[in-house]
Coordinates of C-alpha atoms and ligand atoms in Angstrom, one line a residue:
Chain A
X130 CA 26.1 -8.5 -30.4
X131 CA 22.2 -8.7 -30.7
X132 CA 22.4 -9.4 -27.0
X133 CA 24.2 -6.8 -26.4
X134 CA 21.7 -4.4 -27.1
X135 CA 19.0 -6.1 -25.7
X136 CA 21.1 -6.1 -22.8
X137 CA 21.7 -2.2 -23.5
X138 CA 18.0 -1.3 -23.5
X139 CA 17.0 -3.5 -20.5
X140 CA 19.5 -1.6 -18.7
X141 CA 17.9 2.0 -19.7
X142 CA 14.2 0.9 -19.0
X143 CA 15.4 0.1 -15.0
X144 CA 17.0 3.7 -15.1
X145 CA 13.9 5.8 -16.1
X146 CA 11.2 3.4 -15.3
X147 CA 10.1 4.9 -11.7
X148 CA 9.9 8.3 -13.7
X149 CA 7.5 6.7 -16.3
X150 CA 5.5 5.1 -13.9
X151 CA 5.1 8.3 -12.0
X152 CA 4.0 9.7 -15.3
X153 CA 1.4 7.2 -16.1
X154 CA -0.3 7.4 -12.4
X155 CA -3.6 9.6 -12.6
X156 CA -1.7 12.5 -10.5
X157 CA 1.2 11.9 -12.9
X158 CA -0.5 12.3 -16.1
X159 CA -2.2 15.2 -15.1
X160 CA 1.0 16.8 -14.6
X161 CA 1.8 16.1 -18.1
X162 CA -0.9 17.6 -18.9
X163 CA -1.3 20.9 -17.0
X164 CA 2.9 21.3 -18.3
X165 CA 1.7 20.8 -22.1
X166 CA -0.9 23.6 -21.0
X167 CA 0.8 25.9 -20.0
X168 CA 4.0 25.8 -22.1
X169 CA 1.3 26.0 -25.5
X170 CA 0.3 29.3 -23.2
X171 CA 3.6 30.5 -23.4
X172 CA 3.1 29.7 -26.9
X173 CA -0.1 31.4 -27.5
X174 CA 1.3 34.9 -26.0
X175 CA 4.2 34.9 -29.0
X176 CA 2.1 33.6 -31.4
X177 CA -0.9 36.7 -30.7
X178 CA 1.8 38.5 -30.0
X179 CA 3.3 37.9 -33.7
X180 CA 0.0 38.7 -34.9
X181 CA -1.1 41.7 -33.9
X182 CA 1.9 42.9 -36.2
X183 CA -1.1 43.2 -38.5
X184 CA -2.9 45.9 -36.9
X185 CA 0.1 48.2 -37.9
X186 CA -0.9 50.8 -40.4
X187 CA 1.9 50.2 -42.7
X188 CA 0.5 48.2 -45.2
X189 CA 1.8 44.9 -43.9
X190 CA 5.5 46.4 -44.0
X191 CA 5.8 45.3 -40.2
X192 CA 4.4 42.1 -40.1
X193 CA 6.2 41.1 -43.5
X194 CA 9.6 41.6 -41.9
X195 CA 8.5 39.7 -38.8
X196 CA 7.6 37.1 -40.9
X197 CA 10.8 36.8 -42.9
X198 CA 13.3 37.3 -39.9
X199 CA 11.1 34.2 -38.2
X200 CA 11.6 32.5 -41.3
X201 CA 15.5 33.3 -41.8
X202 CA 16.1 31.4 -38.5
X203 CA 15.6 28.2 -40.1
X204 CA 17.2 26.1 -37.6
X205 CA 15.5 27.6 -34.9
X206 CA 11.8 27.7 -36.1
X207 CA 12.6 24.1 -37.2
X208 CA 13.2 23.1 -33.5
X209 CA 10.3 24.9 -32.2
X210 CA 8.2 23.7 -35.0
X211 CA 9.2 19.5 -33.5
X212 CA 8.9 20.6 -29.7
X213 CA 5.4 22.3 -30.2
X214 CA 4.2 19.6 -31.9
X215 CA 5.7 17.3 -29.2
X216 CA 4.0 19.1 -27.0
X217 CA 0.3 19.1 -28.6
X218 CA 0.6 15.3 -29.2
X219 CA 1.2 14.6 -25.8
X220 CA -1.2 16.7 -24.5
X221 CA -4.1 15.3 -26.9
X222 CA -2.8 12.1 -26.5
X223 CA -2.6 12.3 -22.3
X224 CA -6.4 14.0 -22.7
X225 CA -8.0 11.5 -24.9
X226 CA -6.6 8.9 -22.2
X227 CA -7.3 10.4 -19.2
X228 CA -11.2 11.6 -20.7
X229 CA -11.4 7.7 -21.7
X230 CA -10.9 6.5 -17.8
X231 CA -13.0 8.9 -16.3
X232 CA -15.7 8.0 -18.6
X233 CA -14.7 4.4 -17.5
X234 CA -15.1 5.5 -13.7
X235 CA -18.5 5.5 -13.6
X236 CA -20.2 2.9 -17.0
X237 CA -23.6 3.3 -15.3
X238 CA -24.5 6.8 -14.8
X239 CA -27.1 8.5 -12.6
X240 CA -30.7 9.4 -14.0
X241 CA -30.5 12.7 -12.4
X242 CA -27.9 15.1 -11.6
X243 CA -27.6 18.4 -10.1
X244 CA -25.0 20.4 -9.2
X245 CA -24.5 21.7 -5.5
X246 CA -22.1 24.7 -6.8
X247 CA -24.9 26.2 -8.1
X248 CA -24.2 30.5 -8.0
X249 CA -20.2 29.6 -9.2
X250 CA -20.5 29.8 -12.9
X251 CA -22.9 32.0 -14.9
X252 CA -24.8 29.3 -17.1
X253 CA -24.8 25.9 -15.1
X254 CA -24.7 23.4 -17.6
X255 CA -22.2 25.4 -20.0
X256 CA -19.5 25.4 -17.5
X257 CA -16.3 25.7 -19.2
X258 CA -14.8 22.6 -16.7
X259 CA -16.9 19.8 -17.9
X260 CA -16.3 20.9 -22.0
X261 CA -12.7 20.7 -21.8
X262 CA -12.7 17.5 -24.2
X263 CA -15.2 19.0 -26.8
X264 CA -13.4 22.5 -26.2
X265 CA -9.8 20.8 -27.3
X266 CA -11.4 19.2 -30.3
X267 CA -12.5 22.2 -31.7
X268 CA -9.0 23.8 -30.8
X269 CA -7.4 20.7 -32.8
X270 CA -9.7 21.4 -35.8
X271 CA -9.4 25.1 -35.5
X272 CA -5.2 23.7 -35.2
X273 CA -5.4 21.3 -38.3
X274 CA -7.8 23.8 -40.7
X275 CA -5.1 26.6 -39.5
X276 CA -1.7 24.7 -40.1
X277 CA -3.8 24.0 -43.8
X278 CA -4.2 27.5 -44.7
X279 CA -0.5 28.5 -43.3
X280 CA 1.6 26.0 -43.3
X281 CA 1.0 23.6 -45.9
X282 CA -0.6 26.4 -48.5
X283 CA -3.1 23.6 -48.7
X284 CA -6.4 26.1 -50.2
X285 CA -5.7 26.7 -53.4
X286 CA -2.9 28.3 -55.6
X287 CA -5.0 32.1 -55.6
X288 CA -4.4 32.4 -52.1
X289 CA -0.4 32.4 -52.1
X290 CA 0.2 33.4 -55.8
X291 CA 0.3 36.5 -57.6
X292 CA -1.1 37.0 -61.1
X293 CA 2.4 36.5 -62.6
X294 CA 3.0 33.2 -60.4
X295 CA 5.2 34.5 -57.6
X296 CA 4.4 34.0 -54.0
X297 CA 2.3 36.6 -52.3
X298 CA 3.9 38.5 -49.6
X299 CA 3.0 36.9 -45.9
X300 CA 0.5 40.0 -45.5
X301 CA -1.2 39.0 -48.8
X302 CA -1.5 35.7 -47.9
X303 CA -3.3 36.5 -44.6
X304 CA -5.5 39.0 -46.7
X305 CA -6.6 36.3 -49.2
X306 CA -7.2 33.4 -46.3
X307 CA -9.0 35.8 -44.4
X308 CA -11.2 37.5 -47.2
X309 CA -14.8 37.4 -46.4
X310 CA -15.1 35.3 -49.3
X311 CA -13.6 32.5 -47.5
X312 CA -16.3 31.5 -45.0
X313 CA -14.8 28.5 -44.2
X314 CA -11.5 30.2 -42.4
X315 CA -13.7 33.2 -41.2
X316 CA -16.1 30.9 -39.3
X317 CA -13.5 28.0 -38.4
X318 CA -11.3 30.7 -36.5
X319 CA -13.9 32.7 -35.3
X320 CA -15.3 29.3 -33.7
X321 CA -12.0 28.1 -32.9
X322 CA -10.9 31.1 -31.2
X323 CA -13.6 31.3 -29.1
X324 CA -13.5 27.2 -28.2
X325 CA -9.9 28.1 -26.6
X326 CA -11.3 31.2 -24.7
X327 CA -13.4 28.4 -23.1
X328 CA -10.7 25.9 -22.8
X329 CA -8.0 28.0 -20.9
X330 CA -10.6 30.0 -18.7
X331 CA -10.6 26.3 -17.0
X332 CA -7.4 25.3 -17.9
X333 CA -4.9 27.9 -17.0
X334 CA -6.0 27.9 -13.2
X335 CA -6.5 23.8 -13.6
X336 CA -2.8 23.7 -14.0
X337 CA -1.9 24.6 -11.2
X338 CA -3.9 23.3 -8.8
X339 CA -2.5 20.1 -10.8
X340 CA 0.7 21.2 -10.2
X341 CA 0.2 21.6 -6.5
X342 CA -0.1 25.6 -6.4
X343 CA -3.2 26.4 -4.4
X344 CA -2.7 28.8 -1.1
X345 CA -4.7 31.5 -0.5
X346 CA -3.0 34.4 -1.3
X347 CA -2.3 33.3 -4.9
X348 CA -5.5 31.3 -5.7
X349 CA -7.7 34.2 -6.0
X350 CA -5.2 36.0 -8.2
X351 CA -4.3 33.2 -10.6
X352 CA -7.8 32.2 -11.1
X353 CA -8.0 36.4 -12.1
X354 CA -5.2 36.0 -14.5
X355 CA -6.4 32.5 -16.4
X356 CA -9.7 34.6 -16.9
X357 CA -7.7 37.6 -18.1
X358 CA -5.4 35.6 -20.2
X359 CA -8.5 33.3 -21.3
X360 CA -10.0 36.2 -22.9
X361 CA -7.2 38.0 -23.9
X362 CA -5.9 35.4 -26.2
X363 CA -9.3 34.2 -27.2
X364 CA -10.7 37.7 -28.1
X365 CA -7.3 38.8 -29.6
X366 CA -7.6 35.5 -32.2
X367 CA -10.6 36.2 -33.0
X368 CA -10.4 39.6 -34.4
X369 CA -8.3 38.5 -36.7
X370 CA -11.6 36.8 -38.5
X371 CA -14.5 39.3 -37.3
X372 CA -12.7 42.4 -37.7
X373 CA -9.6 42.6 -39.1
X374 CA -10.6 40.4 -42.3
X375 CA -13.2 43.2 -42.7
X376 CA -11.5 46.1 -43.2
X377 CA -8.6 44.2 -45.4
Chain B
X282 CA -47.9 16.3 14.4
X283 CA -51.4 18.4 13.2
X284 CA -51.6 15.7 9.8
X285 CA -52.3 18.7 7.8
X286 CA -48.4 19.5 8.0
X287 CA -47.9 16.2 6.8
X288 CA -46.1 15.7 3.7
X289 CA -47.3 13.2 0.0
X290 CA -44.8 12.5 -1.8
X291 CA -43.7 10.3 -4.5
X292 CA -40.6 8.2 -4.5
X293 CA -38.5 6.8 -7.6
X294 CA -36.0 4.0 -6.2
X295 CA -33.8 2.3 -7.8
X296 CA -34.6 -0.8 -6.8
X297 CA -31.6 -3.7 -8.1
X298 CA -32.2 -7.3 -6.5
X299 CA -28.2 -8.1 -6.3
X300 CA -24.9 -7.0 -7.7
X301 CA -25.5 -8.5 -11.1
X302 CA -28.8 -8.1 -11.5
X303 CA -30.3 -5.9 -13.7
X304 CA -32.0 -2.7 -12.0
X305 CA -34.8 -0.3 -12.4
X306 CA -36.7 2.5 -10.7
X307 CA -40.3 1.9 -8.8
X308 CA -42.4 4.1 -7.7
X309 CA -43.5 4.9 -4.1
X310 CA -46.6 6.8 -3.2
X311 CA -45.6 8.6 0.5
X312 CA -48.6 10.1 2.7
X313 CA -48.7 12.5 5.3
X314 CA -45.0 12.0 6.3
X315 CA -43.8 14.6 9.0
X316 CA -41.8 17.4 8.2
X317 CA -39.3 16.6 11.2
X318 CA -38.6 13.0 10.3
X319 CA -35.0 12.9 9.1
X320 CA -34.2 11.2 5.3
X321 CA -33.8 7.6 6.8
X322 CA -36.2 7.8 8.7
X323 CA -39.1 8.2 5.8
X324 CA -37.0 5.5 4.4
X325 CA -38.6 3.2 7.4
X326 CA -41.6 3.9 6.9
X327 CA -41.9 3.3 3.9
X328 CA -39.6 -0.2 4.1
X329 CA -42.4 -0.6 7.5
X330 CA -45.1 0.1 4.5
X331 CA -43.6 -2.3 1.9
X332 CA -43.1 -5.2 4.3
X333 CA -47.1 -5.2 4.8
X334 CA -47.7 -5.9 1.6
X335 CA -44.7 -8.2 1.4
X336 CA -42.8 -6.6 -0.7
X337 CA -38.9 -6.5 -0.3
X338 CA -38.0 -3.7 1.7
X339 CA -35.7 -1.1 0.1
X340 CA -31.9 -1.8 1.1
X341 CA -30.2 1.6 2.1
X342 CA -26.9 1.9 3.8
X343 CA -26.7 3.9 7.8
X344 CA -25.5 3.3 11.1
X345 CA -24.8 6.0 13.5
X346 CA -27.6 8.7 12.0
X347 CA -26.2 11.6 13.8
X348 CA -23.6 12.2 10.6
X349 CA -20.4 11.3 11.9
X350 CA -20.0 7.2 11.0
X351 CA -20.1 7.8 7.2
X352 CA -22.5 5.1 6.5
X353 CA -25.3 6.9 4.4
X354 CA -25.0 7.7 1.2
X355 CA -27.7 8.5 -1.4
X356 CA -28.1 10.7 -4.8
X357 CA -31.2 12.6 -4.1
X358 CA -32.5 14.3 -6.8
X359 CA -28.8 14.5 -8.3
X360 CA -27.3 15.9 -5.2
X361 CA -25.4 13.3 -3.2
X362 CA -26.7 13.7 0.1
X363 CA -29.6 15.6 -1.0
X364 CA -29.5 19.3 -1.2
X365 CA -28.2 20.6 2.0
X366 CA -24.1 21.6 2.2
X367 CA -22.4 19.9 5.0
X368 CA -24.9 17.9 5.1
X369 CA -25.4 13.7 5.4
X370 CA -28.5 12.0 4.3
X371 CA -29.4 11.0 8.2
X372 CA -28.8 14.6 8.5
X373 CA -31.4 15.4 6.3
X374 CA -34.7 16.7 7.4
X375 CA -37.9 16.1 5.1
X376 CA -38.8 19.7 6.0
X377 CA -36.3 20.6 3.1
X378 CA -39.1 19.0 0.6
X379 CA -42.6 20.3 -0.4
X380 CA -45.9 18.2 -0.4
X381 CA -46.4 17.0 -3.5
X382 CA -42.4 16.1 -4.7
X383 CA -40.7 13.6 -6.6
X384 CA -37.7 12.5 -5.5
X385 CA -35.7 10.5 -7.0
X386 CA -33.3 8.1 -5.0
X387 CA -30.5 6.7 -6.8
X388 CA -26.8 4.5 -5.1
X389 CA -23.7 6.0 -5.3
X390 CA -22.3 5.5 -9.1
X391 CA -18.8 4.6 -9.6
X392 CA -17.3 1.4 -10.9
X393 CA -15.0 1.0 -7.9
X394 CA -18.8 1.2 -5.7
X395 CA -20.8 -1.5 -7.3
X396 CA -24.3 -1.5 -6.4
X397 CA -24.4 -4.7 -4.0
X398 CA -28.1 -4.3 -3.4
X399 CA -30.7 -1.2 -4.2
X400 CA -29.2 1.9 -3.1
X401 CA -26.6 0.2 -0.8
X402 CA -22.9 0.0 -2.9
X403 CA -19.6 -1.7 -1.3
X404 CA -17.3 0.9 -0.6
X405 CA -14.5 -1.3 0.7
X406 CA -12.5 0.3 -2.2
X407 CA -11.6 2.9 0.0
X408 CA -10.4 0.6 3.2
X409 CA -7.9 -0.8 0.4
X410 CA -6.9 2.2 -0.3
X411 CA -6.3 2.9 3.5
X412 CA -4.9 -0.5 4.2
X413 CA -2.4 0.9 0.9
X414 CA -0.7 3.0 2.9
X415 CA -3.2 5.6 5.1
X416 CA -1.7 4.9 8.5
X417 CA 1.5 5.4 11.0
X418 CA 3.9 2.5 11.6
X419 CA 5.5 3.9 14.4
X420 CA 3.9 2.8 18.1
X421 CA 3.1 6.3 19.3
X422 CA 2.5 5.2 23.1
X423 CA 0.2 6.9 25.5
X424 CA -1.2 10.5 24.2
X425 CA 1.3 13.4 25.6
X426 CA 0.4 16.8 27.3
X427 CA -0.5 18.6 24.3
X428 CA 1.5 21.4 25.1
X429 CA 4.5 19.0 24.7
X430 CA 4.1 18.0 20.6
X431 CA 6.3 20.4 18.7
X432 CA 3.0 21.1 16.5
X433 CA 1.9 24.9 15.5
X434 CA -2.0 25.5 15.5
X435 CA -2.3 26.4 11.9
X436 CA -1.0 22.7 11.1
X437 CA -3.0 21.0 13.8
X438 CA -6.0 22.9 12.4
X439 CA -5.3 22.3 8.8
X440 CA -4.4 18.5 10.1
X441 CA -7.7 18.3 11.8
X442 CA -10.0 19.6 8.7
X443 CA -8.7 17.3 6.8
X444 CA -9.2 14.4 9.5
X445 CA -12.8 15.3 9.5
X446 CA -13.3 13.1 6.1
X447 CA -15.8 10.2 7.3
X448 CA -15.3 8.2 4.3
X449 CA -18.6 8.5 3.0
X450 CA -18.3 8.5 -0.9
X451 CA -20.0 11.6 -1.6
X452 CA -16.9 13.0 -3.5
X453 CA -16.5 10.1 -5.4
X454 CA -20.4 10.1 -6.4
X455 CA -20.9 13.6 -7.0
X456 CA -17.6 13.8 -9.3
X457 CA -18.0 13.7 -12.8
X458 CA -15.4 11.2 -13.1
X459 CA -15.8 9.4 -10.0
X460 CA -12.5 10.5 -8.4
X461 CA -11.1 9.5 -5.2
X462 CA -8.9 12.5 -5.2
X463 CA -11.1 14.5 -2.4
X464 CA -10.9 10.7 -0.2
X465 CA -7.6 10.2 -0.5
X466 CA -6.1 13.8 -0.4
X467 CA -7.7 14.1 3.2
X468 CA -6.3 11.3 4.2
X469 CA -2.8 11.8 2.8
X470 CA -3.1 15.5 4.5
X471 CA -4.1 14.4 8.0
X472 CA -0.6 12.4 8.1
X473 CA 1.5 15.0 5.8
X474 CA 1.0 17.7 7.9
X475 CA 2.1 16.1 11.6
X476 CA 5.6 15.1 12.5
X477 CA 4.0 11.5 13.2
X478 CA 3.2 10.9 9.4
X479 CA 6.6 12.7 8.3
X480 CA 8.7 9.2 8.0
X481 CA 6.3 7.5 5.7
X482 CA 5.6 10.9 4.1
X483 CA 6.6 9.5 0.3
X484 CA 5.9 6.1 0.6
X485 CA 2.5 6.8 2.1
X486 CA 1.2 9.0 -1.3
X487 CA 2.4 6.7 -3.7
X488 CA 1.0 3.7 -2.6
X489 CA -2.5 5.1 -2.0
X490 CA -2.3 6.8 -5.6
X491 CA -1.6 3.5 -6.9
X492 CA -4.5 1.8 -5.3
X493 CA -6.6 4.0 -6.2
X494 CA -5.8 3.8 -9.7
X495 CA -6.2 0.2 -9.3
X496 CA -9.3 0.2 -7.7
X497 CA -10.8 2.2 -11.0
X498 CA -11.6 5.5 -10.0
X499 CA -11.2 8.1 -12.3
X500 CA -9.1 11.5 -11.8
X501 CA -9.4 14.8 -10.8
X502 CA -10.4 17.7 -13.5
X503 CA -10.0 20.1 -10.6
X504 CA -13.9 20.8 -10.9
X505 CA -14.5 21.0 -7.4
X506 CA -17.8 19.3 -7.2
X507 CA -16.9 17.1 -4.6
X508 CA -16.3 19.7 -2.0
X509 CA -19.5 21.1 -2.5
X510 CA -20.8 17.8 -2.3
X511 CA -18.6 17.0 1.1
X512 CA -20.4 16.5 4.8
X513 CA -17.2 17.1 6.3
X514 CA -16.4 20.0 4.0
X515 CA -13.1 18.8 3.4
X516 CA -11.3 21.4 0.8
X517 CA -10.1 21.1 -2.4
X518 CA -7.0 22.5 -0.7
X519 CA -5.9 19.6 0.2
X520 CA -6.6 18.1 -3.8
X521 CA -3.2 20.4 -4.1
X522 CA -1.1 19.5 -1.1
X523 CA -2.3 15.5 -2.8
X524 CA -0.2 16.7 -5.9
X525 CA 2.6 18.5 -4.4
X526 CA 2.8 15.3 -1.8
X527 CA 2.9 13.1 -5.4
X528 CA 5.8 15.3 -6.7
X529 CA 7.8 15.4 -4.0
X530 CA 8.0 11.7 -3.5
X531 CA 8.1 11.3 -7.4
X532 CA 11.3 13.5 -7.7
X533 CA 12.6 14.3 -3.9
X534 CA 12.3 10.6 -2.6
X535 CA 13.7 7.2 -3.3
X536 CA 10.4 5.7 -2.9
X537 CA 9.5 3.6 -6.2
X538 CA 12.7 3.1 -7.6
Ligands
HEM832 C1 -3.3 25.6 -28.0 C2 -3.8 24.5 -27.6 C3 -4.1 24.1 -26.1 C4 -3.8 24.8 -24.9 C5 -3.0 26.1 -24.7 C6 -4.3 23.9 -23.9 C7 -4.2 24.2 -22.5 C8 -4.7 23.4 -21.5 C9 -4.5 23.6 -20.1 C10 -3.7 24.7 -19.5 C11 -5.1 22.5 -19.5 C12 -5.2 22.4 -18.0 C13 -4.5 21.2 -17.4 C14 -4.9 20.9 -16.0 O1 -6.1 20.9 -15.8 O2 -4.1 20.6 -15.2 C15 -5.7 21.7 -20.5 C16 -6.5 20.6 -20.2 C17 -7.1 19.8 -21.1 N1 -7.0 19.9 -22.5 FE1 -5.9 21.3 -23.5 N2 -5.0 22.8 -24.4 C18 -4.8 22.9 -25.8 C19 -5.3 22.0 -26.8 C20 -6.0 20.9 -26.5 C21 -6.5 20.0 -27.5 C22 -6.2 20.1 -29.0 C23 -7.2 19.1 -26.9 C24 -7.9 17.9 -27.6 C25 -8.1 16.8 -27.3 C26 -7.2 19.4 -25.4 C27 -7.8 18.7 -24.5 C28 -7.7 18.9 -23.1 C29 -8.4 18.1 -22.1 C30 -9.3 16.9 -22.3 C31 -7.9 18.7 -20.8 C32 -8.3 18.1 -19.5 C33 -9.3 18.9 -18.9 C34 -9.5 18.6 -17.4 O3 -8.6 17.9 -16.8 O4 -10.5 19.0 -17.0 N3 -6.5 20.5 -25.2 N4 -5.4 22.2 -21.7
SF4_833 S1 -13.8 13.8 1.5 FE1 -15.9 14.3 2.2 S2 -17.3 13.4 0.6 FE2 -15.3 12.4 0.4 S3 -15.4 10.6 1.6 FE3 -14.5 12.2 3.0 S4 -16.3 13.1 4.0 FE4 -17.1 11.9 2.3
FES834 S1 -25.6 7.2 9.2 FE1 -23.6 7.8 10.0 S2 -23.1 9.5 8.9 FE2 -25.1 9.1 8.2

């Protein structure tokens, strides 16, 4: 019996093991990691999308039905809940490895260094390409303090209870998290938001020139739209902190 | 040359005895060196200078000096190759430098280059990485009337660019992560792209991938530095067609079952 299964797993190893050694190459891994990308994009759109529910002048009646018919699909939110976190662990997991090795590519480093691109970004030295590491870390903090707040109604009982001990609607709960007098969420998503404006105006164009996409009719415009979305999605988070906190 | 064109300078080597020893920078005084001399060439002078006062002359690597062997190498002031585009260091004239500079001279810096002496670093790395799979196995026989090789010009061009890769390094030093992926991605192109490479088309990108993983470089964060940094100007173009290659034989081909 014990055999058996031994026997069992040696088998499935031979079957997918030229697909995981194409997956831990360099080229492979990047793939990963451009695919993680751009699917937590695809995330990103829904999730702004979701959110700008609160812009609408109904006292939160809008956004409060959005957020119970999310939350009636139990099932559902439960699968996307496991696959997006499936997805961020590989993706910090893949990063952290891949940042590790390059760093390992060159142990002694030059005394001087100067780029010859100079005239392609704005502010040489804050080019969002070389902070993608410190840019995701700020993400994953901006990720963690976020899923605290939310999620796990980790901040305190005032923020998600009434007076009389009932839960606060979803509205009030994004009123009292992002009061002015809780500096900690106004500056951590502020920050955070503006880390992942950084991150994906590399990163969405990175992805697919990872993926193999680079001709020259389609190049200039993708690199358009990952600015575009970059912004987009960085700016539109971030109101949520700098202005719509202030007038709630 | 009227010596009042001439240029002073001051040089900081780095000067490393052998692979394992430990290195540091020295200084160089330079005076009155010509404008038109060429990068190596001030480099003689001043190995000419330091073998009068016995001191060991600076090892530097070159051969042909007309930018076509891939020999040279050399981070000058933090720009491999110095500051010129398309540019190699026997290329480079001294008339791109003021009287009264610093420059500072540093090897290529990778951990698949070590340093094997001063600013000369063993590149063999990439001939394993060539030996790995950049070649044709089929005996193509005497060169045909060009008219007669079912090749269009777009491909033969694109084919050619990418052939223009001399093997220098300078993508590998000038990359943040001392990638290969500029190196290799030329050399996978040159082959991908002509009916002559088509055969060994999967087995050709897989095995060079995995040398060069073995050999220790780093990998590409698509931040392009090593095209600006290229002689040949090879483009990050062909970084892509590298990828797609890598897919394609990953999920099309039965190489590396
Ligand atoms: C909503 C969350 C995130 C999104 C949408 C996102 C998106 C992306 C995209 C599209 C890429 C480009 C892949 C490529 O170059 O092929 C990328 C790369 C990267 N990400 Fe993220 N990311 C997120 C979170 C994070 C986090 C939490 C980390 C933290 C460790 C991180 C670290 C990195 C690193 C190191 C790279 C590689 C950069 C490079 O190759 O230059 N990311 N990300
Ligand atoms: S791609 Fe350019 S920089 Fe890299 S080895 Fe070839 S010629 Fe040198
Ligand atoms: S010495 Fe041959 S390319 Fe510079």
């Amino acid at each position: 019996m014990i055999i058996q299964i031994k026997n069992d797993s040696a088998e499935k190893e031979t079957t997918l093991r030229w697909l995981l050694n194409a997956l831990s190459t360099s080229v492979g891994r990047k793939v990963v990691l451009a695919i993680t990308g751009l699917l937590l994009c695809g995330f990103l759109v829904a999730h702004l999308a979701g959110n700008l529910l609160l812009y609408v002048g109904d006292g939160g009646k809008s956004y409060n039905e959005y957020a119970h018919a999310l939350h009636e699909q139990a099932a559902l939110l439960a699968v996307a809940e496991i696959g997006l976190f499936g997805l961020l662990i590989a993706h910090i997991v893949i990063a952290l490895q891949v940042s590790s090795e390059n760093r390992a590519a060159r142990k002694v480093g030059y005394a001087v260094t100067r780029s010859k691109q100079e005239g392609r970004y704005a502010m040489e030295g804050y080019r969002p390409d070389t902070w993608m590491l410190v840019t995701g870390i700020i993400v994953l903090a901006f990720i963690i303090l976020h899923l605290m707040d939310f999620k796990f109604e980790g901040r305190g009982e005032a923020f998600y209870k009434n007076a009389d001990g009932s839960a606060v609607t979803p509205f009030e709960k994004a009123k009292n998290l992002l009061s002015t007098s809780n500096l900690i969420t106004i500056v951590g998503y502020a920050v955070g938001s503006f880390a992942l404006l950084a991150h994906l105006a590399h990163g969405f164009q990175s992805a697919f020139q990872t993926l193999g996409i680079n001709h020259p009719k389609y190049t200039p415009l993708i690199k358009l739209v990952g600015l575009v979305f970059a912004i987009a999605i960085g700016v539109g988070f971030a109101t949520f902190p700098l202005i719509w906190s202030m007038s709630h | 040359m009227s010596s009042s064109r001439g240029l002073n300078l001051t040089l900081k080597i780095w000067r490393q005895p052998g692979p394992n020893a430990r290195g540091e920078f020295r200084t160089y005084e330079m005076k009155n060196i010509s404008p038109d001399m060429s990068f190596l060439e001030m480099l003689d002078v001043l190995n000419e200078q330091l073998i009068q006062t016995k001191e060991e002359p600076v090892a530097f690597d070159h051969d042909c000096r007309e930018g076509i062997c891939g020999m040279c190498s050399l981070m000058i002031n933090g720009q491999a190759h110095g500051p010129d585009r398309a540019t190699t260091t026997c290329q480079l004239h001294m008339r791109r430098f003021s009287d009264g500079d610093t420059i500072v001279i540093e090897p290529w810096r990778a951990s698949a280059f070590p340093v094997i002496r001063d600013l000369a670093t063993d590149r063999a790395a990439f001939d394993r990485i060539i030996t790995a799979g950049g070649y044709v196995s089929v005996n193509t026989g005497n060169a045909q009337d060009a008219n007669c090789l079912p090749v269009g010009r777009d491909r033969q061009e694109k084919s050619m660019a990418a052939a223009a890769c001399i093997g220098c390094g300078a993508c590998v030093a000038a990359c943040k992560n001392a990638s290969a992926m500029l190196f290799v991605s030329a050399k996978v192109s040159q082959l991908a792209l002509l009916p002559q490479g088509e055969p060994e088309r999967a087995r050709r990108v897989t095995r060079m991938v995995a040398q060069m993983d073995k050999e220790g470089f780093g990998g590409c964060t698509n931040t392009y530095e090593c095209e600006a940094a290229c002689p040949a100007e090879v483009s990050v173009s062909n970084i892509a067609r590298l990828n797609r290659e890598y897919l394609r034989a990953v999920v099309v081909s039965e190489e590396g079952v």
